[in-house]
Coordinates of C-alpha atoms in Angstrom, one line a residue:
M256 CA 34.5 24.6 6.7
A257 CA 33.0 26.9 4.5
Q258 CA 36.0 29.8 3.1
V259 CA 35.9 32.9 0.5
P260 CA 38.1 31.8 -1.8
Q261 CA 41.8 32.5 -2.0
T262 CA 43.4 34.3 -4.9
F263 CA 47.1 34.4 -4.2
F264 CA 48.9 33.0 -1.2
D265 CA 49.5 35.2 1.7
A266 CA 48.9 35.2 5.2
L267 CA 45.1 34.8 5.1
A268 CA 45.4 32.1 3.1
V269 CA 48.4 30.1 5.1
R270 CA 46.0 30.4 7.9
T271 CA 42.9 28.5 5.9
W272 CA 45.5 25.9 4.5
C273 CA 46.4 25.7 7.9
G274 CA 42.5 25.6 9.2
L275 CA 41.0 23.8 6.5
A276 CA 44.0 21.2 6.5
L277 CA 43.3 20.5 10.5
E278 CA 39.9 20.1 9.3
A279 CA 40.5 17.6 6.6
L280 CA 43.2 15.2 8.7
G281 CA 40.5 15.2 11.7
R282 CA 37.6 14.2 10.0
S283 CA 40.5 11.2 8.2
R284 CA 42.6 10.5 11.3
E285 CA 41.1 6.8 12.0
E286 CA 41.4 5.7 8.8
I287 CA 44.5 6.6 8.0
D288 CA 45.6 5.0 11.4
A289 CA 43.6 2.0 10.0
I290 CA 46.3 1.1 7.3
N291 CA 49.1 2.5 8.9
V292 CA 51.4 -0.7 7.7
Y293 CA 54.5 0.7 7.1
P294 CA 57.5 1.7 8.8
V295 CA 55.5 0.5 11.6
A296 CA 52.5 -1.1 11.6
D297 CA 51.5 0.9 15.2
G298 CA 48.5 2.6 14.0
D299 CA 49.0 6.3 14.5
T300 CA 49.9 8.3 10.8
G301 CA 46.2 9.8 11.4
T302 CA 47.0 10.7 14.5
N303 CA 50.8 12.2 14.5
L304 CA 49.6 13.9 11.2
F305 CA 46.7 15.9 12.8
L306 CA 48.5 17.0 15.6
T307 CA 51.8 17.9 13.7
V308 CA 49.2 20.4 11.9
E309 CA 47.4 21.6 15.0
S310 CA 50.8 22.4 16.6
A311 CA 51.5 24.4 13.4
A312 CA 48.0 25.7 13.0
A313 CA 48.4 26.8 17.3
A314 CA 51.3 28.8 15.9
V315 CA 50.2 31.2 12.8
E316 CA 47.2 31.7 14.7
A317 CA 49.3 32.7 17.8
V318 CA 50.9 34.9 14.9
F319 CA 47.5 36.7 14.0
A320 CA 46.9 37.3 17.8
G321 CA 50.1 38.6 18.6
H322 CA 49.4 40.9 15.7
E323 CA 45.9 42.3 16.9
A324 CA 47.4 42.4 20.2
G325 CA 50.3 45.3 18.9
V326 CA 52.7 42.9 19.2
G327 CA 56.1 42.9 17.1
A328 CA 55.3 46.9 16.4
G329 CA 58.0 48.9 15.1
T330 CA 59.9 45.6 14.2
G331 CA 59.9 46.5 10.5
T332 CA 57.8 43.0 9.3
E333 CA 54.1 44.3 9.8
S334 CA 51.9 45.5 7.8
A335 CA 48.9 47.1 8.0
T336 CA 46.4 45.0 7.3
G337 CA 47.9 42.1 9.0
P338 CA 51.0 39.8 9.2
T339 CA 53.0 39.2 6.6
L340 CA 53.5 36.2 4.5
A341 CA 57.0 36.0 5.8
D342 CA 55.1 35.4 9.0
T343 CA 52.8 33.0 9.0
V344 CA 54.7 30.4 7.1
R345 CA 57.6 30.2 8.8
A346 CA 55.8 30.5 12.3
M347 CA 53.5 27.5 10.4
A348 CA 57.5 26.0 10.0
H349 CA 58.1 26.5 13.8
G350 CA 54.9 24.5 14.6
A351 CA 55.1 21.8 12.6
L352 CA 58.8 21.1 13.4
I353 CA 58.7 21.5 17.8
G354 CA 54.9 19.8 17.3
A355 CA 56.1 17.1 14.9
R356 CA 54.9 13.0 15.6
G357 CA 56.2 10.0 14.4
N358 CA 57.8 9.3 11.3
S359 CA 54.9 10.9 8.9
G360 CA 54.2 14.2 11.0
T361 CA 58.3 14.9 11.0
I362 CA 58.6 14.3 7.5
L363 CA 55.4 16.6 6.9
A364 CA 57.1 19.7 8.8
Q365 CA 60.2 19.1 6.5
L366 CA 58.1 19.1 3.6
L367 CA 56.3 23.1 5.4
R368 CA 59.7 24.0 6.1
G369 CA 60.9 23.5 2.3
M370 CA 57.7 25.5 1.4
A371 CA 58.9 28.4 3.6
Q372 CA 62.1 28.9 2.6
V373 CA 60.5 29.8 -1.0
L374 CA 58.2 31.6 0.4
A375 CA 60.0 33.8 2.7
A376 CA 62.7 34.1 1.1
D377 CA 62.3 37.8 -0.7
E378 CA 59.9 39.7 2.1
T379 CA 60.4 42.6 0.1
A380 CA 58.7 41.1 -2.6
G381 CA 55.4 41.6 -1.5
A382 CA 52.5 40.1 0.6
S383 CA 51.6 37.7 -1.5
A384 CA 53.1 34.3 -4.0
D385 CA 51.7 33.9 -7.3
G386 CA 50.9 30.1 -9.1
P387 CA 55.0 30.1 -10.4
Q388 CA 56.7 30.8 -6.5
L389 CA 54.0 28.0 -5.6
R390 CA 55.3 25.8 -8.0
L391 CA 58.7 26.8 -6.7
A392 CA 57.8 25.9 -3.1
L393 CA 55.9 22.7 -3.9
R394 CA 59.3 21.4 -5.5
Q395 CA 61.8 22.6 -2.8
A396 CA 59.1 20.8 0.4
A397 CA 59.1 17.3 -1.8
D398 CA 63.5 17.9 -2.4
A399 CA 63.8 19.1 0.7
A400 CA 62.2 15.8 2.8
R401 CA 63.2 13.4 0.6
E402 CA 67.3 15.3 1.6
A403 CA 66.5 14.7 5.5
V404 CA 65.4 11.3 5.2
A405 CA 68.3 9.2 5.3
H406 CA 67.2 6.2 3.3
P407 CA 64.4 7.0 1.1
V408 CA 62.0 4.9 -0.3
E409 CA 59.6 4.6 -3.1
G410 CA 55.4 4.2 -2.6
T411 CA 56.1 6.7 0.7
V412 CA 54.4 9.6 1.0
L413 CA 57.9 11.3 -0.4
T414 CA 56.2 9.9 -4.0
V415 CA 53.6 11.5 -3.1
A416 CA 55.2 14.6 -2.6
A417 CA 57.3 14.2 -5.4
A418 CA 54.8 13.9 -8.3
A419 CA 52.5 16.7 -6.4
A420 CA 55.7 18.5 -7.5
D421 CA 56.5 17.5 -10.5
A422 CA 52.7 18.0 -11.5
A423 CA 52.6 21.2 -10.2
G424 CA 55.9 22.4 -12.1
A425 CA 54.2 20.8 -15.5
V426 CA 51.0 23.9 -15.4
E427 CA 50.7 28.0 -15.9
G428 CA 48.5 29.4 -14.0
G429 CA 47.8 31.2 -10.6
C430 CA 47.4 29.5 -7.7
G431 CA 44.6 27.8 -7.9
E432 CA 45.6 26.5 -11.0
V433 CA 48.8 25.0 -9.2
A434 CA 47.3 23.9 -6.1
R435 CA 44.3 21.9 -8.3
A436 CA 47.4 19.7 -10.6
A437 CA 49.4 19.5 -7.4
Y438 CA 46.2 17.3 -5.8
E439 CA 46.0 15.7 -8.8
G440 CA 49.7 14.5 -9.0
A441 CA 49.4 13.3 -5.4
R442 CA 46.4 11.6 -6.3
A443 CA 47.6 9.3 -9.0
A444 CA 51.1 8.9 -7.4
L445 CA 48.8 7.5 -4.1
E446 CA 46.9 5.2 -5.6
E447 CA 50.2 3.8 -7.2
T448 CA 52.2 2.9 -4.0
P449 CA 50.6 -0.2 -3.2
D450 CA 53.0 -0.9 -6.8
Q451 CA 55.9 0.4 -5.1
L452 CA 56.1 -1.2 -1.9
P453 CA 54.8 -5.0 -1.4
V454 CA 53.6 -3.9 2.2
L455 CA 50.9 -2.3 1.6
R456 CA 49.7 -5.0 -1.5
R457 CA 49.7 -7.1 1.0
A458 CA 48.3 -5.6 3.1
G459 CA 45.7 -3.7 0.3
V460 CA 46.3 -0.1 1.2
V461 CA 48.2 2.8 0.1
D462 CA 50.8 4.4 2.1
A463 CA 49.0 6.5 5.0
G464 CA 51.7 9.2 4.8
G465 CA 50.5 10.0 1.3
R466 CA 47.0 9.6 2.4
G467 CA 47.9 12.1 5.0
L468 CA 49.5 14.1 2.3
L469 CA 46.7 14.1 0.3
A470 CA 44.5 15.8 2.8
V471 CA 46.8 18.6 3.4
L472 CA 46.9 19.1 -0.9
A473 CA 43.7 18.9 -0.6
A474 CA 43.1 21.6 2.1
L475 CA 45.3 23.7 -0.2
L476 CA 43.3 22.6 -3.0
G477 CA 40.4 24.5 -1.2
T478 CA 41.8 27.3 -0.1
F479 CA 42.2 28.5 -3.5
T480 CA 38.8 27.4 -5.0
G481 CA 36.9 27.1 -1.7
E482 CA 35.6 23.9 -2.3
M483 CA 37.3 20.8 -0.4
P484 CA 37.4 16.9 -3.1
K485 CA 35.6 14.9 -1.8
D486 CA 37.3 11.4 -2.2
A487 CA 40.7 13.3 0.1
L488 CA 38.0 14.1 3.7
G489 CA 38.0 10.1 4.4
G490 CA 37.0 6.7 2.6
A491 CA 38.5 6.9 -1.0
H492 CA 42.1 5.6 -1.9
M493 CA 41.9 3.5 1.1
R494 CA 41.8 -0.3 0.7
L495 CA 42.8 -2.7 -2.0
E496 CA 42.0 -6.5 -2.4
P497 CA 45.3 -7.5 -0.2
V498 CA 47.4 -10.3 -2.1
P499 CA 47.2 -13.4 -0.2
Q500 CA 51.0 -14.5 0.9
G501 CA 52.6 -16.0 -2.1
A502 CA 50.2 -15.7 -5.0
G503 CA 51.6 -13.2 -7.9
E504 CA 53.7 -11.3 -5.6
A505 CA 55.3 -8.0 -7.6
A506 CA 59.3 -7.9 -7.9
P507 CA 60.7 -6.8 -4.8
I508 CA 61.7 -3.3 -4.6
A509 CA 65.3 -2.0 -3.8
G510 CA 66.8 -2.3 -0.4
E511 CA 63.6 -4.9 1.4
L512 CA 65.3 -7.0 3.1
Q513 CA 64.9 -11.1 1.8
E514 CA 65.0 -14.4 2.4
P515 CA 68.0 -16.3 1.4
G516 CA 66.5 -17.8 -1.9
G517 CA 64.0 -14.5 -2.8
E518 CA 61.0 -14.7 -1.8
D519 CA 60.0 -11.4 0.2
T520 CA 57.0 -13.1 1.5
A521 CA 59.5 -14.9 3.8
P522 CA 59.4 -14.3 7.4
A523 CA 62.6 -11.9 8.2
P524 CA 63.7 -10.1 12.1
V525 CA 61.2 -8.0 13.5
G526 CA 62.4 -4.2 13.5
P527 CA 64.0 -1.9 16.6
A528 CA 61.9 -1.8 19.6
F529 CA 61.3 1.9 20.2
E530 CA 60.8 5.6 18.2
V531 CA 62.9 7.8 19.2
I532 CA 62.3 11.6 19.0
Y533 CA 63.3 14.7 20.2
L534 CA 64.3 18.7 19.7
L535 CA 67.2 19.6 19.2
E536 CA 69.8 22.8 20.0
A537 CA 73.0 21.8 17.1
E538 CA 75.5 23.5 15.0
D539 CA 74.8 21.6 11.4
D540 CA 78.1 19.9 11.3
A541 CA 77.3 18.2 14.4
V542 CA 73.7 17.1 12.7
E543 CA 76.1 15.3 9.8
R544 CA 77.6 13.8 12.4
L545 CA 74.5 12.3 14.4
R546 CA 73.2 11.2 10.9
T547 CA 75.9 9.1 10.7
R548 CA 75.9 7.6 14.2
L549 CA 71.8 7.3 14.1
D550 CA 72.4 5.3 11.2
S551 CA 73.9 3.2 12.9
L552 CA 72.2 2.4 15.5
G553 CA 68.7 2.3 13.6
D554 CA 66.1 2.5 10.5
S555 CA 63.0 4.8 9.8
L556 CA 65.7 8.1 10.0
V557 CA 64.6 11.6 9.6
V558 CA 66.7 14.9 10.5
V559 CA 64.7 17.7 10.1
G560 CA 64.6 21.5 10.5
G561 CA 67.6 24.6 10.3
D562 CA 69.5 27.6 11.3
G563 CA 70.2 26.0 15.2
L564 CA 67.0 23.4 16.2
W565 CA 66.6 20.2 14.7
N566 CA 63.8 17.3 15.2
V567 CA 65.4 13.6 15.5
H568 CA 63.0 10.4 14.6
V569 CA 64.7 7.0 14.9
H570 CA 63.6 3.5 15.4
V571 CA 66.6 1.8 17.6
D572 CA 66.4 -1.3 19.8
D573 CA 69.5 1.1 22.2
A574 CA 66.9 4.4 23.0
G575 CA 69.9 5.3 25.5
A576 CA 71.9 5.4 22.9
A577 CA 70.5 7.6 20.8
V578 CA 69.8 10.0 23.1
E579 CA 73.1 10.4 24.0
A580 CA 73.9 10.7 20.4
G581 CA 71.7 14.3 20.4
V582 CA 73.9 15.2 24.4
E583 CA 77.2 14.6 22.1
A584 CA 76.1 16.9 19.1
G585 CA 74.3 19.7 20.9
R586 CA 71.4 19.8 23.3
P587 CA 67.9 17.9 22.5
Y588 CA 64.7 17.7 24.8
R589 CA 61.2 17.7 24.8
I590 CA 62.8 13.6 24.0
R591 CA 59.9 11.4 23.5
I592 CA 60.7 7.2 23.3
T593 CA 57.6 5.3 22.3
H594 CA 58.3 1.4 22.7
F595 CA 56.6 -0.3 19.9
G596 CA 55.6 -3.3 22.3
A597 CA 56.1 -7.5 21.2
G598 CA 52.7 -7.7 18.8
D599 CA 54.4 -4.2 16.6
V600 CA 57.2 -5.1 13.5
H601 CA 58.6 -3.8 10.9
T602 CA 55.7 -4.3 8.4
T603 CA 58.4 -4.5 5.3
H604 CA 59.6 -7.6 7.0
A605 CA 57.2 -9.0 8.6
E606 CA 52.9 -9.0 8.5
R607 CA 51.5 -7.6 12.3
P608 CA 49.9 -9.9 14.6
L609 CA 47.1 -9.0 16.1
R610 CA 47.6 -7.9 20.0
E611 CA 45.8 -8.7 22.9
R612 CA 44.7 -5.6 25.4
A613 CA 46.5 -5.8 28.7
Q614 CA 42.9 -6.0 31.0
R615 CA 44.8 -2.4 32.5
A616 CA 47.2 0.3 32.0
V617 CA 47.7 3.3 33.7
V618 CA 48.2 7.2 31.9
A619 CA 50.2 10.0 33.3
V620 CA 50.7 13.4 32.0
V621 CA 54.5 13.8 33.4
P622 CA 55.9 17.4 33.0
G623 CA 60.0 16.3 32.9
E624 CA 61.9 12.9 31.5
G625 CA 63.2 12.1 34.7
L626 CA 59.6 12.2 36.3
A627 CA 58.8 9.8 32.3
G628 CA 61.4 7.5 33.5
L629 CA 60.4 6.8 37.3
Y630 CA 56.4 6.3 36.2
T631 CA 57.9 3.6 33.2
E632 CA 59.5 2.0 35.2
A633 CA 56.1 1.7 37.5
G634 CA 54.3 0.0 34.0
A635 CA 53.2 3.5 33.3
T636 CA 52.1 5.1 29.5
T637 CA 53.8 9.1 29.8
V638 CA 52.5 12.0 28.0
L639 CA 55.1 14.8 28.2
A640 CA 54.5 18.2 29.2
R641 CA 56.7 20.4 28.0
P642 CA 56.9 24.2 30.4
G643 CA 54.7 26.0 28.6
E644 CA 53.2 23.5 26.1
P645 CA 50.5 21.6 28.2
P646 CA 49.3 18.0 25.7
A647 CA 46.3 18.4 24.5
S648 CA 43.4 15.9 23.9
G649 CA 44.7 14.5 21.0
E650 CA 48.0 13.5 22.5
L651 CA 46.1 11.5 25.3
V652 CA 43.7 9.9 23.1
Q653 CA 47.2 8.7 21.6
A654 CA 48.7 7.5 24.7
V655 CA 45.6 5.9 25.8
R656 CA 45.2 3.9 22.2
R657 CA 49.2 3.1 22.7
A658 CA 48.1 2.1 26.1
H659 CA 46.4 -0.7 24.3
A660 CA 43.9 -1.9 27.6
R661 CA 40.7 -2.3 28.1
E662 CA 40.7 0.1 30.6
V663 CA 43.1 3.2 31.7
V664 CA 43.1 5.3 34.0
L665 CA 44.6 8.6 33.4
L666 CA 46.5 10.8 35.6
P667 CA 46.3 14.5 34.0
N668 CA 48.7 15.6 37.0
D669 CA 47.9 18.8 36.5
E670 CA 44.7 21.1 37.4
E671 CA 44.9 23.0 34.1
L672 CA 44.2 19.7 32.6
R673 CA 41.2 19.1 34.4
H674 CA 39.5 19.6 31.0
T675 CA 41.7 18.3 28.3
A676 CA 41.5 15.3 30.1
A677 CA 38.4 15.0 30.5
A678 CA 37.9 15.6 26.8
A679 CA 40.2 12.9 26.0
A680 CA 38.9 9.8 28.4
E681 CA 35.5 10.8 26.7
Q682 CA 36.8 10.3 23.0
A683 CA 38.0 7.4 24.6
R684 CA 35.4 6.0 26.1
A685 CA 33.6 6.1 22.4
E686 CA 36.2 4.1 21.1
G687 CA 34.8 1.2 23.9
I688 CA 38.0 1.8 26.5
R689 CA 37.3 2.2 30.1
V690 CA 38.8 5.3 31.1
A691 CA 38.3 6.1 34.9
L692 CA 39.8 9.8 35.5
I693 CA 41.5 10.7 38.6
P694 CA 41.3 14.6 39.3
T695 CA 45.6 14.4 40.5
R696 CA 46.8 17.8 40.3
S697 CA 51.1 17.0 41.1
A698 CA 52.9 14.8 39.4
V699 CA 53.9 13.6 43.7
Q700 CA 49.4 12.7 43.9
G701 CA 50.3 10.4 40.2
I702 CA 53.1 9.4 41.8
A703 CA 51.1 8.4 45.9
A704 CA 47.9 7.2 42.6
L705 CA 50.6 4.7 41.0
A706 CA 52.5 3.2 44.4
V707 CA 49.2 0.9 45.6
H708 CA 47.6 1.1 42.7
E709 CA 47.0 -3.2 41.5
P710 CA 45.8 -4.2 38.4
E711 CA 44.7 -7.6 39.9
R712 CA 42.0 -6.2 42.0
R713 CA 38.7 -5.0 40.4
F714 CA 38.7 -1.8 38.8
D715 CA 36.6 0.5 40.8
E716 CA 38.4 -1.2 43.5
D717 CA 41.5 0.2 42.3
V718 CA 40.5 3.3 41.1
V719 CA 38.8 4.2 44.5
S720 CA 42.5 3.2 46.4
M721 CA 43.9 5.5 43.7
T722 CA 41.6 8.4 44.6
S723 CA 42.2 7.8 48.2
A724 CA 45.9 7.5 47.7
A725 CA 46.1 10.8 45.4
G726 CA 43.6 13.0 47.7
A727 CA 45.7 12.4 50.5
T728 CA 49.1 13.3 49.0
R729 CA 49.3 17.3 49.4
Y730 CA 51.8 19.0 47.3
G731 CA 54.6 21.7 47.2
E732 CA 55.8 23.7 44.4
V733 CA 59.5 25.8 44.1
T734 CA 59.9 27.8 41.5
V735 CA 60.5 31.4 39.6
A736 CA 58.0 33.9 38.6
E737 CA 58.4 34.8 35.3
R738 CA 56.8 38.6 36.0
E739 CA 55.6 40.9 37.8
S740 CA 52.1 39.6 39.5
W741 CA 49.5 39.8 42.3
T742 CA 49.5 36.6 44.2
T743 CA 48.0 35.4 47.4
A744 CA 51.2 36.1 49.1
G745 CA 51.5 39.3 48.1
I746 CA 53.1 41.1 44.5
C747 CA 55.7 39.2 44.0
Q748 CA 58.4 40.5 41.3
A749 CA 59.9 38.8 38.3
G750 CA 63.0 36.4 39.2
D751 CA 61.3 36.0 43.1
V752 CA 61.8 32.5 44.2
L753 CA 57.8 31.7 44.9
G754 CA 56.6 28.6 46.8
L755 CA 53.4 27.4 46.6
V756 CA 51.1 24.7 48.7
D757 CA 48.5 22.7 47.2
G758 CA 49.0 25.4 44.3
D759 CA 48.1 28.6 45.9
V760 CA 51.5 30.6 46.9
A761 CA 52.3 30.5 50.6
V762 CA 55.1 32.2 51.0
I763 CA 58.2 34.5 48.5
G764 CA 61.4 35.5 49.2
D765 CA 65.2 35.1 47.0
D766 CA 67.0 31.8 48.4
V767 CA 65.6 28.1 47.3
E768 CA 66.9 26.6 50.0
A769 CA 64.9 29.2 52.7
I770 CA 61.9 28.2 50.1
A771 CA 62.1 25.6 50.2
A772 CA 62.2 24.9 53.7
D773 CA 59.1 26.7 54.8
V774 CA 57.5 25.0 52.5
L775 CA 58.2 21.4 54.1
D776 CA 57.4 22.7 56.8
R777 CA 54.1 24.0 56.4
M778 CA 53.7 21.1 54.5
L779 CA 54.3 18.8 57.6
A780 CA 52.7 20.9 60.2
A781 CA 50.0 18.6 59.4
G782 CA 51.7 15.6 59.5
G783 CA 52.8 12.9 56.8
E784 CA 54.9 9.9 56.7
M785 CA 56.9 9.8 53.8
V786 CA 57.8 13.1 52.0
T787 CA 59.4 12.9 47.9
L788 CA 61.3 15.6 46.2
V789 CA 61.4 15.7 42.6
L790 CA 64.3 17.8 41.9
G791 CA 64.3 19.6 38.7
D792 CA 67.3 20.5 36.1
D793 CA 67.5 24.1 37.7
A794 CA 67.7 23.2 41.3
P795 CA 70.8 24.5 43.8
E796 CA 72.8 21.0 44.1
N797 CA 72.8 20.9 47.9
V798 CA 68.7 21.5 48.4
A799 CA 68.1 17.7 48.4
D800 CA 70.3 17.1 51.3
H801 CA 69.3 20.4 52.9
L802 CA 65.7 19.0 53.4
E803 CA 66.4 15.5 53.9
A804 CA 67.8 16.5 57.4
R805 CA 65.9 18.7 58.2
V806 CA 63.5 15.8 57.5
R807 CA 65.1 13.6 59.7
E808 CA 66.2 16.1 62.9
R809 CA 62.4 17.4 63.4
Y810 CA 60.0 15.3 62.2
L811 CA 60.9 11.5 63.4
A812 CA 59.7 8.5 61.8
V813 CA 58.9 9.9 58.4
D814 CA 60.6 9.2 55.3
T815 CA 61.7 11.3 52.6
V816 CA 62.5 10.0 48.7
V817 CA 64.2 12.1 46.6
C818 CA 63.7 12.1 42.4
H819 CA 65.0 13.5 39.6
G820 CA 62.8 14.8 37.4
G821 CA 65.1 16.8 34.3
R822 CA 63.2 20.0 32.9
Q823 CA 60.1 19.4 34.1
G824 CA 59.5 24.1 34.6
S825 CA 59.9 24.1 38.6
L826 CA 62.9 24.1 40.5
L827 CA 61.2 21.0 42.5
L828 CA 57.9 19.7 43.7
I829 CA 57.3 18.8 47.2
G830 CA 55.1 15.7 47.9
V831 CA 53.6 14.8 51.4
E832 CA 52.0 11.3 52.0

């Protein structure tokens, strides 16, 4: 990517940095995934870092787009030539916070937040930052990230970040000189990580999170010099010569569990089974109590953020208890629970055994936590689609990899995700996975498809059966209009209740139960055997009882199933099979 070198750290430099970092992580993502052995050998560090930076870059682009459209004019923060440095670094940090994935992505989000705290501290000082300010920002980033980790371990991304800050603090000059020193310091520290963390030495790799940070710092250097260091874009500093177990092993690091007798190569217990991540709205004192609670439940605890919004990451055996702790502290949402699988272990204690691929799996996009639980119970790997924030193709590819199967059926469950899902399927096929995309347009169609899924059948037969079940399911929705707009049923105003049938607005009103009943009658007019009702958190309490009674009274031999979808964006989803 050809770029005009930036002299100072201004809004345009932030935008350039995000773009270059996304490109660098995109080129090295698979290699970073391949060396991911700590804290869990789940092969997703590069992907998690890419998705985190993708969210940060999207937030920065939104600031520039809003400025160009005149959004925010008169707020006192706009400039005559573009967004301010403060606006863009805050957006970058916020985007990384809400989009952080995994242990590495969560730490990167805190690194960016630490930089933003310095660079946006004094908005009246000017539209750009110089070398000394960048040195301070890198120092604050490293310190903030270390404070966010419950039990820091040397030989990880924290070590690389600290080395970058130390090297930057030792030089004078502008942003280019500071960025080069930070990159070189990180590069040297990364090469030493196998000597600090025995699990890396045994595997013959450097730390994957530190390797990802090196790519991000290479992008920072490229922002100010116009040239990206080639050795940060893939292939270098990746693999060393593995050390055979028991052969000249270095002394164990502090905190690494050992079996009696002191041999750090002896097998030890497997780590927690689940990774739990969620955003949390909570006060600072409640978060301190939450840290203590989660630290007693598991490991790999990282809590980042501030100003009322936090990103919580922890590995536990009791995922429910980790979520309940969040409920006690405030309001958790965008909850992601990932099962590491029997083949994944905490490789600070044991090497990762090869895990055989399943023959077939189902990957589905779902709009709410309740539906995610329902799909998971049925054996599907889920991707949670937050209201207004559909998943990117990279997130779908990551879910396909996580399913760890030779054959995958992909259910997008949203018409607008058709192209995203197709791109993800194509990428997965290029990796040797057989993927069939069933164009489900609603989660209720996905439920119907999953109900007839039989892994023992031939793949083509199973896909045909699931496609037929989804196609035979009509889908409806009851939601609230966010703004005035034209619809197929006329003009609606903000706050109106909308009833949709097969994606088109069929009725507009102000009473949720009446609109839901109208939609249900329209859908059952053509017949049906099964009605599925998926209630959102904001649906009236009695709407399900009202609709169930209506079906019993008016439609003979039609069964009704009620599910709770959670924060799914709409009040009610209706499926008729």
